PDB file of C-alpha atoms and ligand atoms in Angstrom:
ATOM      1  CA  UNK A 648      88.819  89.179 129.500  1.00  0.00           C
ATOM      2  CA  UNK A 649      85.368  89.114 128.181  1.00  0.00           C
ATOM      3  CA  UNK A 650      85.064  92.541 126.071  1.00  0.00           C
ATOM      4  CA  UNK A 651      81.551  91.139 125.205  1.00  0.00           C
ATOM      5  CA  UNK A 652      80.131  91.568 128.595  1.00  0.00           C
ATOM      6  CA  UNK A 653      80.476  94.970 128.598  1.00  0.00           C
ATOM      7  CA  UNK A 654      79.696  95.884 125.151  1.00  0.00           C
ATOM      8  CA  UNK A 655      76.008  97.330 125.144  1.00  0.00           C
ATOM      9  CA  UNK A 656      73.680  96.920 123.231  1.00  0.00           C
ATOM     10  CA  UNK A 657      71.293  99.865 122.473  1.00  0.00           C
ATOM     11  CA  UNK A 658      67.810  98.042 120.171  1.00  0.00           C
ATOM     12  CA  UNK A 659      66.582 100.939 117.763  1.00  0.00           C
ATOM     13  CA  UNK A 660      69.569 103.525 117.889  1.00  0.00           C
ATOM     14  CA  UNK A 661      69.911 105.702 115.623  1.00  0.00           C
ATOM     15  CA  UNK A 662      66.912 104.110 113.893  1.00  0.00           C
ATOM     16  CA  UNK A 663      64.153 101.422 114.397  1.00  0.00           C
ATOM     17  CA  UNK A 664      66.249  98.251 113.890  1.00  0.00           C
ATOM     18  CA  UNK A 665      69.556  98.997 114.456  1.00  0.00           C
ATOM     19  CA  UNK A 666      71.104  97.070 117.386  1.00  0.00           C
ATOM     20  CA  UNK A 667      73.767 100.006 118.491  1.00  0.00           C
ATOM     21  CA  UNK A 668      76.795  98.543 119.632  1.00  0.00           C
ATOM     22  CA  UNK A 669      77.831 101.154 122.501  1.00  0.00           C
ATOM     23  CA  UNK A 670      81.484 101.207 123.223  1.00  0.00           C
ATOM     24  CA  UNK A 671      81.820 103.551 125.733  1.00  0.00           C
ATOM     25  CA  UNK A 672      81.740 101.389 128.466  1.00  0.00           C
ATOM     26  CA  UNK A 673      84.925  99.428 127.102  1.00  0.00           C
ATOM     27  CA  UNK A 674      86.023 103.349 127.619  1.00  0.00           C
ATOM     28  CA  UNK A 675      84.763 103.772 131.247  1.00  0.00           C
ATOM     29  CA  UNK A 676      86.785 100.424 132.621  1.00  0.00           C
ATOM     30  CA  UNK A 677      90.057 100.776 132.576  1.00  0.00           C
ATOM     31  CA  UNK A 678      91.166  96.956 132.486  1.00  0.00           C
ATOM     32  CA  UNK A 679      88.898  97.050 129.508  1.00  0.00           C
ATOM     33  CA  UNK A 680      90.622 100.163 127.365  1.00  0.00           C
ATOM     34  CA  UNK A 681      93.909  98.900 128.248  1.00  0.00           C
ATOM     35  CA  UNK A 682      93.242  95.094 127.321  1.00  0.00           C
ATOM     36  CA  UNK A 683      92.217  96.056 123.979  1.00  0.00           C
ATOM     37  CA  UNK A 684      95.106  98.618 123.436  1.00  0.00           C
ATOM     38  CA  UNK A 685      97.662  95.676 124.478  1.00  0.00           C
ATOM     39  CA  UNK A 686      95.953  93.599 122.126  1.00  0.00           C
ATOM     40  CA  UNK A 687      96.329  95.916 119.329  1.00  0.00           C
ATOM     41  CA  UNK A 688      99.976  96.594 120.628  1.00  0.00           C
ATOM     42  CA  UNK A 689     100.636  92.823 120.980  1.00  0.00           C
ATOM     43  CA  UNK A 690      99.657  92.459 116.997  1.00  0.00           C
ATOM     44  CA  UNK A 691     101.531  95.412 115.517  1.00  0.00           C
ATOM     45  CA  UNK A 692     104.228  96.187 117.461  1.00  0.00           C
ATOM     46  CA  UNK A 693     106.234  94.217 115.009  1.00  0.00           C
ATOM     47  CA  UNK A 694     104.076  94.084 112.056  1.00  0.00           C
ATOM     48  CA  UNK A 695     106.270  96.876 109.424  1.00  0.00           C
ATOM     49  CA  UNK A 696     103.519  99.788 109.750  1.00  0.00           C
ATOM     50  CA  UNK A 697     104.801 103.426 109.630  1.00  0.00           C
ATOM     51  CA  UNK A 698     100.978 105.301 109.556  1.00  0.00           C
ATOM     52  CA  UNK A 699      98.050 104.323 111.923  1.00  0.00           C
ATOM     53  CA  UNK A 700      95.042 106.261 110.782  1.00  0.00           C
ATOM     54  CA  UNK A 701      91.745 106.252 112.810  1.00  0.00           C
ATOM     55  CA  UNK A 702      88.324 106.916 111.083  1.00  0.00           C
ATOM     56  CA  UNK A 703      86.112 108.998 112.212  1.00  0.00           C
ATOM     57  CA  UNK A 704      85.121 109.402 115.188  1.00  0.00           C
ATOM     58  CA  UNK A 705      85.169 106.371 117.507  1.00  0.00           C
ATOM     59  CA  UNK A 706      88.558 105.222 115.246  1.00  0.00           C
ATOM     60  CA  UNK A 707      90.528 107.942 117.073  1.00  0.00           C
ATOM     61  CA  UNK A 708      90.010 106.629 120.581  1.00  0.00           C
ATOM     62  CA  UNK A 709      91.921 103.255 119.585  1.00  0.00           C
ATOM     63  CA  UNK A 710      94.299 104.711 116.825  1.00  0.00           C
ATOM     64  CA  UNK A 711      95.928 107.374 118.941  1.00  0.00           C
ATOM     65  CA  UNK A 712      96.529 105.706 121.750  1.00  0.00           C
ATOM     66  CA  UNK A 713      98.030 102.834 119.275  1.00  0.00           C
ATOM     67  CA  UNK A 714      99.969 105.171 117.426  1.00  0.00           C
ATOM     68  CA  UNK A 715     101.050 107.154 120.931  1.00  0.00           C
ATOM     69  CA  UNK A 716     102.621 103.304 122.322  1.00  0.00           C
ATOM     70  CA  UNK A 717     103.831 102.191 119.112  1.00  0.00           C
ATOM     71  CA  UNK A 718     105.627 105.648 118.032  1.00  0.00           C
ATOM     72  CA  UNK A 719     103.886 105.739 114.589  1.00  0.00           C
ATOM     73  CA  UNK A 720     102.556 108.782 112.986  1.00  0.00           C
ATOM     74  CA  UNK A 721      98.888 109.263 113.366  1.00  0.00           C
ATOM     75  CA  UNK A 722      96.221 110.409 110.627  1.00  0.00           C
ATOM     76  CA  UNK A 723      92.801 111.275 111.195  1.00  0.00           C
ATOM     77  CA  UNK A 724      90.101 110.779 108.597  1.00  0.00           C
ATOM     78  CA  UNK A 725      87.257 112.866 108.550  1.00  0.00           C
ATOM     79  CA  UNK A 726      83.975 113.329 106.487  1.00  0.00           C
ATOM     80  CA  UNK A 727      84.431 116.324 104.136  1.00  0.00           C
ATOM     81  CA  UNK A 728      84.673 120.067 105.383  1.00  0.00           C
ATOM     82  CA  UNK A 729      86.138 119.115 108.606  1.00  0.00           C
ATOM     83  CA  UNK A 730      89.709 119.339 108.049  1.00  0.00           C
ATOM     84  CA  UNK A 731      91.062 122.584 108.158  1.00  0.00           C
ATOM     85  CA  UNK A 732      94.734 121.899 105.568  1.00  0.00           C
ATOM     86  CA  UNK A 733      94.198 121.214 101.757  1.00  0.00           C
ATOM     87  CA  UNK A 734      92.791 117.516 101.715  1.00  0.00           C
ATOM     88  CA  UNK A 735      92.469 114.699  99.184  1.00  0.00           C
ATOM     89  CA  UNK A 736      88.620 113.221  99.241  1.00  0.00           C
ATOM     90  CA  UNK A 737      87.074 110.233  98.209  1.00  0.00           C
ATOM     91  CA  UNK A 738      83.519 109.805  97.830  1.00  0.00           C
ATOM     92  CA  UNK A 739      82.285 106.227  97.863  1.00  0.00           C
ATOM     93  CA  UNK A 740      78.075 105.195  98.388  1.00  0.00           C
ATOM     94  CA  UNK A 741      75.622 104.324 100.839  1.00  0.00           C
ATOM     95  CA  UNK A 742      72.259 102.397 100.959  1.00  0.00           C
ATOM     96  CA  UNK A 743      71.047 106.129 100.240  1.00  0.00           C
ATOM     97  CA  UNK A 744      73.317 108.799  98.611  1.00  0.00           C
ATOM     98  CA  UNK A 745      77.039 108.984  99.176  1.00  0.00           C
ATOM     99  CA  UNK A 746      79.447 109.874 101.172  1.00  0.00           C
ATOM    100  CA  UNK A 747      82.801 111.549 101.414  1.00  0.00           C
ATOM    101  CA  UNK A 748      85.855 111.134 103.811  1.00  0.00           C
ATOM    102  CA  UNK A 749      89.262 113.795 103.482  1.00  0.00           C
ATOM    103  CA  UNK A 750      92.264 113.263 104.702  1.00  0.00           C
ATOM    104  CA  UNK A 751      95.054 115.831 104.848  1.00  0.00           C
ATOM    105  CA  UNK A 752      97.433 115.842 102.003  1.00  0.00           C
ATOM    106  CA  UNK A 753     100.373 115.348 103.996  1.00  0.00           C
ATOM    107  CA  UNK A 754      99.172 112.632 106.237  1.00  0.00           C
ATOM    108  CA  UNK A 755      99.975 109.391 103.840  1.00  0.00           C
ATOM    109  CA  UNK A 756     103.550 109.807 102.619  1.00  0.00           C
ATOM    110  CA  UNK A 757     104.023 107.804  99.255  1.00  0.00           C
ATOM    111  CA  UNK A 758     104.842 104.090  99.651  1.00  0.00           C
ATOM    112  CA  UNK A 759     103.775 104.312 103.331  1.00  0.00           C
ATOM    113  CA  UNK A 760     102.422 101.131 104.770  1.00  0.00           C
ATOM    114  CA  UNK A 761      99.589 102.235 107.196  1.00  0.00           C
ATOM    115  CA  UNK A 762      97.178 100.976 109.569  1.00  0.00           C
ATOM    116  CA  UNK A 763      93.484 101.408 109.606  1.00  0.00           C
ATOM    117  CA  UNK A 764      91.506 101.678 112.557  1.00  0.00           C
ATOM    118  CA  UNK A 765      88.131 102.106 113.487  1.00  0.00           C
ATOM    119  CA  UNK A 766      85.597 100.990 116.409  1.00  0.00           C
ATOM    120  CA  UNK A 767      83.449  98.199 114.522  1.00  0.00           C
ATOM    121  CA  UNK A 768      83.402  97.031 111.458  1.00  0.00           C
ATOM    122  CA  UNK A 769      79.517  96.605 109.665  1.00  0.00           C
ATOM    123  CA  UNK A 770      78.836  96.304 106.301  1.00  0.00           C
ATOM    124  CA  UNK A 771      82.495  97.368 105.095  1.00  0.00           C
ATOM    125  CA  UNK A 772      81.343 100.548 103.204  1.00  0.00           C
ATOM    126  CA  UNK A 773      83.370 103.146 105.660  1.00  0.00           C
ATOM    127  CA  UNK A 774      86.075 100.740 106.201  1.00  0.00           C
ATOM    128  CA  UNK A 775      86.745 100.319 101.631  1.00  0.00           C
ATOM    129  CA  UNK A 776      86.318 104.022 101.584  1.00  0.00           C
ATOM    130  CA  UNK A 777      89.121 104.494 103.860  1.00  0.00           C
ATOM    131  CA  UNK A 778      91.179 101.914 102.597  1.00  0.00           C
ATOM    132  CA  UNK A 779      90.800 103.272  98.837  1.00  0.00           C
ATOM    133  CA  UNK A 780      91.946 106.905 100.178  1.00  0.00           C
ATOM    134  CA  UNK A 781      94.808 105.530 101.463  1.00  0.00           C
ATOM    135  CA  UNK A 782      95.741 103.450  97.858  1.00  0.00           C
ATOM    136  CA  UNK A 783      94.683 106.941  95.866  1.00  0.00           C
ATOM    137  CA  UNK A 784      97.034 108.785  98.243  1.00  0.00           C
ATOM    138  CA  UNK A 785     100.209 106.632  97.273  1.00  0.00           C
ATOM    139  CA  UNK A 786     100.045 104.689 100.584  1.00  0.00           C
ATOM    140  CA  UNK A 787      99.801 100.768 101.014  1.00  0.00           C
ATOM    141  CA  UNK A 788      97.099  99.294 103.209  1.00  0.00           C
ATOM    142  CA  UNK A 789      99.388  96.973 105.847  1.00  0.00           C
ATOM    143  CA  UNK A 790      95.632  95.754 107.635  1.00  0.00           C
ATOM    144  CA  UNK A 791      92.139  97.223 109.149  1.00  0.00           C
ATOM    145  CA  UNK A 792      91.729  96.770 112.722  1.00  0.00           C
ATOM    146  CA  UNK A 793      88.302  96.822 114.516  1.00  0.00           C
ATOM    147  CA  UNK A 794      87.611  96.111 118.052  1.00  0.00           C
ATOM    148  CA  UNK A 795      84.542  94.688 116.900  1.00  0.00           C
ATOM    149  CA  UNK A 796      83.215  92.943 113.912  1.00  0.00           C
ATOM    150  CA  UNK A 797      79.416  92.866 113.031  1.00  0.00           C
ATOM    151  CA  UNK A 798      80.311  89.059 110.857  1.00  0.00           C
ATOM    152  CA  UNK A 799      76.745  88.745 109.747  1.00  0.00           C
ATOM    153  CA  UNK A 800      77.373  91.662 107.551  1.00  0.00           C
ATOM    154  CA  UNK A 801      80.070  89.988 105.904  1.00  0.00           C
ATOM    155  CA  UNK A 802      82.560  93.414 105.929  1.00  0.00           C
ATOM    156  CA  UNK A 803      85.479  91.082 105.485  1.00  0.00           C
ATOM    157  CA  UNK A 804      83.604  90.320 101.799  1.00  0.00           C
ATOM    158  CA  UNK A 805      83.577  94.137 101.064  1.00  0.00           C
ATOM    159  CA  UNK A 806      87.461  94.632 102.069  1.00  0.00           C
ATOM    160  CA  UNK A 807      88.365  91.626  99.416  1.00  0.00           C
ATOM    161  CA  UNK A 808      91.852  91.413  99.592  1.00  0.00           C
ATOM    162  CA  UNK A 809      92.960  93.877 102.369  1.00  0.00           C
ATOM    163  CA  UNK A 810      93.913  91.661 105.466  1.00  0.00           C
ATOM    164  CA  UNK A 811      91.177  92.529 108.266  1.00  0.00           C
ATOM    165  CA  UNK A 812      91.673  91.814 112.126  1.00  0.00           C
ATOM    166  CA  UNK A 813      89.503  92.216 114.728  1.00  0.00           C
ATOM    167  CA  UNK A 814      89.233  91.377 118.932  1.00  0.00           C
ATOM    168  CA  UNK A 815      85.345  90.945 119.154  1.00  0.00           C
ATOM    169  CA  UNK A 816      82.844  88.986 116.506  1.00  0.00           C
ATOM    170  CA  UNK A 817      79.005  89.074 116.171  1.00  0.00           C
TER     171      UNK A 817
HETATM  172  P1  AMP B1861      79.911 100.159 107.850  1.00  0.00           P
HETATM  173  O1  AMP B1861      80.379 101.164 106.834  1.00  0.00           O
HETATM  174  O2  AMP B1861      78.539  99.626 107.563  1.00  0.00           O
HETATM  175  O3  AMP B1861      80.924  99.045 108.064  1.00  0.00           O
HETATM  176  O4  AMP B1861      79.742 100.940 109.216  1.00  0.00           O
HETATM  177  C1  AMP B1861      80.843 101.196 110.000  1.00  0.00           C
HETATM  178  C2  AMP B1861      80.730 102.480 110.784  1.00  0.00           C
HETATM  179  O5  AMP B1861      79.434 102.719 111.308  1.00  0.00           O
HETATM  180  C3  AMP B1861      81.666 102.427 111.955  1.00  0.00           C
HETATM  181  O6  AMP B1861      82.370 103.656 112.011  1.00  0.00           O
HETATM  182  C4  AMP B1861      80.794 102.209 113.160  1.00  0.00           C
HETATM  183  O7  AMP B1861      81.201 103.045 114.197  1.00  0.00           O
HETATM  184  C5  AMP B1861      79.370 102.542 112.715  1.00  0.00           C
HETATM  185  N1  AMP B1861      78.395 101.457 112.969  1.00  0.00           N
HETATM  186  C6  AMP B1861      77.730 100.721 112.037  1.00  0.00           C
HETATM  187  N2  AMP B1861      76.893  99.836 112.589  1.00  0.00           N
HETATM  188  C7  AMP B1861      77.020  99.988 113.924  1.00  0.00           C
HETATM  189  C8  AMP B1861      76.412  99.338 115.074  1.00  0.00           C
HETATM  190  N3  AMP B1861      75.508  98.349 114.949  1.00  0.00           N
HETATM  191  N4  AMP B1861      76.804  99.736 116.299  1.00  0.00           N
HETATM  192  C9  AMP B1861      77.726 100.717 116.442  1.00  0.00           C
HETATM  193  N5  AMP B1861      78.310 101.372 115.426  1.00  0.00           N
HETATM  194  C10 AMP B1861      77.971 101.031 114.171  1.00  0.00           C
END
């Protein structure tokens, strides 16, 4: 199936530019949502993962639904003041300022291998920050899973070591 096709691309959003990658039609054909979820399926079912968490927003529409087939526990990561429990933060930087993502203390038991997943991967930034969380919370990154991959931003470069997979490159 050609995810690419139906990918679309919004020129300028959110600023003059930007070439918006819009998932939501992936989300509006079924054959679409559920070839990407089997994919995902198809690649962890028997990789040793006991955590999936999704960043973020657009993370959660692929992590749940991964973590709901698969049986895992699911974790979502936010951006600081959204989660309602005590959290553990980490603050990492952008192009302009910083940023900071929480998770919920409880959501990353010690020595827990766990899943990342969000929509696309860019420049990396988000997807380090989350991964770092995950190491400063005890856990052990098992991979970083994108449905698509912006390569001419070379995220893979930012991640370094922490095995990246993805089902759609740029
Ligand atoms: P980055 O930290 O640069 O890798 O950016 C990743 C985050 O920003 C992801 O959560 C994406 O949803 C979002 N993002 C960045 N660039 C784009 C783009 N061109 N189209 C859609 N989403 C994007």
């Amino acid at each position: 199936m050609d995810l690419k096709k139906i990918v679309r691309d919004i020129p300028d959003f959110p600023k003059p530019g930007i070439i918006f990658k819009d998932i939501t039609p992936l989300l509006q054909n079924p054959e679409a949502y559920k070839h990407i979820v089997d994919r995902f399926v198809a690649r962890y079912r028997e990789k040793p993962v006991d955590v999936i968490v999704g960043i973020e927003s657009r993370g959660f529409l692929f992590g749940s639904v991964l973590a709901y087939v698969l049986g895992k526990s699911f974790a979502i990561m936010r951006k600081k003041g959204k989660l309602p429990y005590t959290t553990v933060s980490y603050t990492y930087k952008l192009e302009y300022g910083e940023d900071t993502i929480e998770l919920h203390e409880d959501a990353i038991p010690k020595g827990s291998r766990v899943l990342i997943v969000d929509d696309l991967l860019a420049t990396g930034g988000t997807a380090a920050a989350a991964a770092h969380l995950v190491e400063k919370m005890g856990g052990k990154v098992a991979e970083l899973a994108f449905v698509i991959e912006l390569a001419f931003l070379n995220g893979r470069k930012a991640l370094g070591d922490y095995p990246v997979f993805s089902l759609i490159e740029y």
